[in-house]
CSV table of C-alpha atoms in Angstrom, one decimal:
chain,number,residue,atom,x,y,z
A,1,MET,CA,1.4,-34.3,5.3
A,2,SER,CA,4.0,-33.9,2.5
A,3,VAL,CA,6.9,-33.6,5.0
A,4,ILE,CA,5.6,-36.5,7.1
A,5,LEU,CA,5.2,-38.7,4.0
A,6,LEU,CA,8.7,-37.8,2.9
A,7,ILE,CA,10.2,-38.7,6.3
A,8,ILE,CA,8.2,-42.0,6.4
A,9,ALA,CA,9.2,-42.9,2.9
A,10,LEU,CA,12.9,-42.2,3.6
A,11,VAL,CA,12.8,-44.3,6.8
A,12,PHE,CA,11.3,-47.3,5.0
A,13,PHE,CA,13.6,-46.9,2.1
A,14,PHE,CA,16.6,-47.1,4.5
A,15,ILE,CA,15.2,-50.1,6.3
A,16,CYS,CA,14.4,-52.0,3.1
A,17,SER,CA,17.8,-51.1,1.7
A,18,VAL,CA,19.9,-52.4,4.6
A,19,ILE,CA,17.7,-55.2,5.9
A,20,PRO,CA,17.1,-58.0,3.3
A,21,PHE,CA,13.9,-59.3,5.0
A,22,ASN,CA,12.7,-61.0,1.8
A,23,LYS,CA,13.6,-61.4,-1.9
A,24,TYR,CA,11.4,-58.3,-2.8
A,25,HIS,CA,13.1,-55.9,-0.4
A,26,GLY,CA,14.9,-54.2,-3.3
A,27,ILE,CA,11.6,-53.5,-5.2
A,28,ILE,CA,10.0,-52.3,-2.0
A,29,ALA,CA,12.9,-50.0,-1.3
A,30,PHE,CA,12.7,-48.6,-4.8
A,31,PHE,CA,8.9,-48.0,-4.3
A,32,PHE,CA,9.6,-46.0,-1.1
A,33,LEU,CA,12.4,-44.1,-2.9
A,34,VAL,CA,9.9,-43.1,-5.6
A,35,ILE,CA,7.4,-41.9,-2.9
A,36,ALA,CA,10.2,-39.9,-1.2
A,37,THR,CA,11.3,-38.4,-4.5
A,38,LEU,CA,7.8,-37.4,-5.5
A,39,SER,CA,7.1,-35.9,-2.0
A,40,GLY,CA,10.4,-34.0,-2.1
A,41,VAL,CA,9.7,-32.7,-5.6
A,42,SER,CA,6.1,-31.7,-4.7
A,43,ILE,CA,7.4,-29.8,-1.7
A,44,VAL,CA,10.0,-27.9,-3.8
A,45,ALA,CA,7.3,-27.2,-6.5
A,46,ASN,CA,4.9,-25.9,-3.9
A,47,ASP,CA,7.5,-23.7,-2.2
A,48,THR,CA,9.1,-22.4,-5.4
A,49,TYR,CA,6.3,-22.5,-8.0
A,50,HIS,CA,3.2,-22.6,-5.7
A,51,TYR,CA,2.1,-26.0,-7.0
A,52,GLY,CA,-1.3,-26.9,-5.7
A,53,MET,CA,-2.2,-23.2,-5.1
A,54,LYS,CA,-4.2,-20.5,-6.9
A,55,VAL,CA,-4.1,-16.7,-6.7
A,56,LYS,CA,-6.9,-15.0,-4.8
A,57,THR,CA,-7.5,-11.2,-5.3
A,58,THR,CA,-9.1,-9.0,-2.7
A,59,THR,CA,-9.7,-5.3,-3.0
A,60,THR,CA,-10.4,-3.0,0.0
A,61,HIS,CA,-11.2,0.7,0.1
A,62,TYR,CA,-10.2,3.0,2.9
A,63,GLN,CA,-10.8,6.7,3.7
A,64,LEU,CA,-7.7,8.8,3.0
A,65,VAL,CA,-6.9,11.6,5.4
A,66,SER,CA,-4.3,14.3,4.8
A,67,ALA,CA,-1.0,13.7,6.6
A,68,SER,CA,-1.0,17.4,7.5
A,69,ASP,CA,-3.6,19.4,9.4
A,70,LYS,CA,-2.7,22.5,7.5
A,71,MET,CA,-3.2,21.4,4.0
A,72,ASN,CA,-4.3,18.4,1.9
A,73,VAL,CA,-1.1,16.5,1.2
A,74,LEU,CA,0.0,12.9,0.4
A,75,LEU,CA,3.6,12.3,1.5
A,76,TYR,CA,6.1,9.9,0.3
A,77,GLN,CA,9.8,9.0,0.9
A,78,PRO,CA,11.9,8.2,-2.2
A,79,LEU,CA,14.2,5.2,-2.0
A,80,GLY,CA,17.5,4.8,-3.9
A,81,ASN,CA,17.3,6.6,-7.2
A,82,GLY,CA,13.7,7.6,-6.6
A,83,SER,CA,12.1,4.8,-8.6
A,84,GLU,CA,10.8,3.2,-5.4
A,85,LYS,CA,8.8,5.1,-2.8
A,86,VAL,CA,7.4,4.7,0.7
A,87,TYR,CA,4.1,6.5,0.9
A,88,LEU,CA,3.0,7.9,4.2
A,89,TYR,CA,-0.8,8.1,4.7
A,90,LYS,CA,-3.6,8.1,7.2
A,91,THR,CA,-7.0,6.6,7.1
A,92,SER,CA,-8.3,8.5,10.2
A,93,SER,CA,-7.6,11.9,11.6
A,94,LYS,CA,-6.8,10.2,15.0
A,95,GLN,CA,-4.3,7.8,13.4
A,96,LYS,CA,-0.6,8.3,13.4
A,97,ILE,CA,1.1,8.5,10.0
A,98,LYS,CA,1.4,4.9,8.7
A,99,PRO,CA,4.3,4.0,6.3
A,100,MET,CA,3.4,1.9,3.3
A,101,LYS,CA,6.4,0.1,1.8
A,102,THR,CA,6.3,0.0,-2.0
A,103,LYS,CA,9.5,-2.0,-2.8
A,104,ASP,CA,7.3,-5.1,-2.5
A,105,SER,CA,4.3,-3.6,-4.0
A,106,SER,CA,3.1,-1.0,-6.6
A,107,ALA,CA,1.6,2.4,-5.7
A,108,LYS,CA,0.3,5.3,-7.7
A,109,TYR,CA,-2.0,8.2,-7.2
A,110,VAL,CA,-4.8,9.5,-9.5
A,111,ILE,CA,-7.1,12.5,-9.4
A,112,THR,CA,-10.7,11.9,-8.5
A,113,SER,CA,-13.8,14.1,-7.9
A,114,ASP,CA,-15.0,11.7,-5.2
A,115,LYS,CA,-13.9,11.7,-1.5
A,116,PRO,CA,-10.1,11.0,-1.1
A,117,ASN,CA,-9.5,7.3,-0.5
A,118,VAL,CA,-6.9,4.6,-0.9
A,119,THR,CA,-7.7,1.3,-2.7
A,120,VAL,CA,-5.6,-1.7,-1.7
A,121,THR,CA,-5.6,-4.7,-4.0
A,122,GLU,CA,-3.9,-7.8,-2.7
A,123,LYS,CA,-3.0,-11.0,-4.6
A,124,ARG,CA,-2.3,-14.0,-2.3
A,125,TYR,CA,-1.6,-17.6,-2.9
A,126,VAL,CA,-4.2,-19.9,-1.4
A,127,TYR,CA,-4.7,-23.7,-1.6
A,128,LYS,CA,-6.7,-24.9,-4.6
A,129,ASP,CA,-8.7,-27.4,-2.7
A,130,GLY,CA,-9.0,-29.5,0.4
A,131,LEU,CA,-6.5,-32.1,-0.9
A,132,SER,CA,-3.8,-29.5,-1.5
A,133,LYS,CA,-4.4,-28.0,2.0
A,134,PHE,CA,-4.2,-31.4,3.5
A,135,PHE,CA,-1.0,-32.3,1.7
A,136,PHE,CA,0.9,-28.9,1.9
A,137,GLY,CA,-0.8,-27.4,5.0
A,138,ILE,CA,2.2,-28.3,7.2
A,139,LEU,CA,4.3,-25.8,5.2
A,140,HIS,CA,2.2,-22.9,6.5
A,141,ASN,CA,2.3,-21.0,3.3
A,142,ASN,CA,-1.5,-20.4,2.8
A,143,ASN,CA,-2.4,-16.7,2.1
A,144,GLU,CA,1.2,-15.9,1.2
A,145,LEU,CA,1.3,-12.4,-0.4
A,146,LYS,CA,2.2,-12.4,-4.1
A,147,HIS,CA,1.7,-8.7,-4.8
A,148,CYS,CA,0.0,-5.6,-3.4
A,149,TYR,CA,-1.2,-2.6,-5.3
A,150,TYR,CA,-2.0,0.8,-3.8
A,151,THR,CA,-4.0,3.4,-5.6
A,152,PHE,CA,-4.4,6.8,-3.8
A,153,ASN,CA,-7.4,8.7,-5.2
A,154,ILE,CA,-6.9,12.3,-4.3
A,155,ASN,CA,-8.6,15.6,-5.3
A,156,ARG,CA,-7.1,18.4,-7.4
A,157,ASP,CA,-6.4,20.5,-4.3
A,158,TRP,CA,-4.1,17.9,-2.9
A,159,ASN,CA,-0.3,18.1,-3.1
A,160,VAL,CA,2.1,15.2,-3.4
A,161,LEU,CA,5.3,16.0,-1.5
A,162,THR,CA,8.3,14.2,0.0
A,163,ALA,CA,8.5,14.0,3.7
A,164,LYS,CA,11.5,16.4,3.5
A,165,GLN,CA,9.6,18.9,1.4
A,166,ALA,CA,6.8,18.8,3.8
A,167,LYS,CA,9.2,19.7,6.7
A,168,GLU,CA,10.7,22.5,4.7
A,169,LEU,CA,7.3,23.8,3.8
A,170,ASP,CA,6.2,23.8,7.5
A,171,LYS,CA,9.3,25.9,8.3
A,172,LEU,CA,8.5,28.3,5.5
A,173,VAL,CA,4.9,28.7,6.7
A,174,LYS,CA,6.0,29.5,10.2
A,175,LYS,CA,8.7,31.9,9.0
A,176,ASN,CA,6.4,33.8,6.7
A,177,GLN,CA,3.2,33.6,8.7
A,178,ALA,CA,2.9,37.3,9.2
A,179,VAL,CA,3.6,38.0,5.5
A,180,LEU,CA,1.1,35.3,4.4
A,181,LYS,CA,-1.6,36.7,6.7
A,182,SER,CA,-1.0,40.2,5.3
A,183,GLN,CA,-1.1,39.0,1.7
A,184,VAL,CA,-4.3,37.0,2.2
A,185,GLU,CA,-6.0,40.0,3.9
A,186,THR,CA,-5.0,42.3,1.1
A,187,THR,CA,-6.2,39.9,-1.6
A,188,VAL,CA,-9.5,39.3,0.2
A,189,LYS,CA,-10.2,43.0,0.6
A,190,ALA,CA,-9.5,43.6,-3.1
A,191,LYS,CA,-11.9,40.8,-4.1
A,192,VAL,CA,-14.7,41.9,-1.8
A,193,ALA,CA,-14.3,45.5,-2.9
A,194,ALA,CA,-14.5,44.5,-6.6
A,195,ALA,CA,-17.5,42.3,-5.9
A,196,MET,CA,-19.3,45.1,-4.0
A,197,GLN,CA,-18.9,47.4,-6.9
A,198,VAL,CA,-20.6,44.9,-9.2
A,199,ASN,CA,-23.3,44.1,-6.7
A,200,PRO,CA,-23.7,47.0,-4.1
A,201,GLN,CA,-26.9,45.4,-2.8
A,202,MET,CA,-25.2,42.2,-1.6
A,203,SER,CA,-26.7,40.9,1.6
A,204,ALA,CA,-24.7,40.2,4.8
A,205,GLU,CA,-24.9,36.5,4.2
A,206,GLN,CA,-23.6,36.8,0.7
A,207,GLN,CA,-20.8,39.0,1.9
A,208,LYS,CA,-19.9,36.4,4.5
A,209,GLU,CA,-19.8,33.6,1.9
A,210,LEU,CA,-17.8,35.8,-0.4
A,211,ILE,CA,-15.2,36.6,2.3
A,212,GLN,CA,-14.9,32.9,3.2
A,213,GLN,CA,-14.4,31.9,-0.4
A,214,ALA,CA,-11.9,34.7,-1.0
A,215,GLN,CA,-9.9,33.7,2.1
A,216,ASN,CA,-9.8,30.0,1.0
A,217,GLU,CA,-8.7,30.9,-2.5
A,218,ALA,CA,-6.1,33.5,-1.3
A,219,THR,CA,-4.7,31.1,1.3
A,220,GLN,CA,-4.5,28.2,-1.2
A,221,ALA,CA,-2.8,30.5,-3.8
A,222,ALA,CA,-0.2,31.7,-1.2
A,223,MET,CA,0.5,28.1,-0.1
A,224,GLN,CA,0.9,27.0,-3.7
A,225,LYS,CA,3.6,29.6,-4.2
A,226,LEU,CA,5.5,28.2,-1.1
A,227,ILE,CA,5.0,24.7,-2.3
A,228,GLN,CA,6.4,25.5,-5.7
A,229,SER,CA,9.4,27.1,-4.2
A,230,VAL,CA,10.0,24.0,-2.1
A,231,LYS,CA,9.7,21.7,-5.1
A,232,GLU,CA,12.2,23.8,-7.1
A,233,LYS,CA,14.9,23.4,-4.5
């Protein structure tokens, strides 16, 4: 409506300015000039300062799935001097890695004991009321994004790596697969042997649980060494 009112006011201002249909044509022209000016100013104010609008905040929580099937990892791509980042994350194991641009938003990660998830908080400009929507609706700027905040809630066993580091790590794992397997087996045997000395009457089920736990711990420890070597490059 604001644009239509501006056009109508300008048309009548022009008509009243050039056609002296009565002695009050100058006053009428000035009236339409004021209407056109106010309409133009309100359009600029709405477009620049979001006049007639308010900020609406919505928060959504999504499941966070590791970007790698080999380890729990949150990936990012540094931009420029590294102050800006593009995070790469998934909300489903069947989903392809989805880039999240952070140059127009803010992102951070925190450690949680709950299940990994990502919290997305959006702030958008919406019309204050029906009158504002009626007047500025033609500008199609309702729900315009003001800012977006991402919080990645990850567990302590997750690693935060750049996409480049993740690729280098994958190469290292493949290259040292035999060595890693041997190290894990040696560590597991030593832990099981030590545990059996402490508790010789350990049941088969307890031994199975012990082996599984030892394998997980040994694998994680071996991976952490590779991750550290990648980060130090």
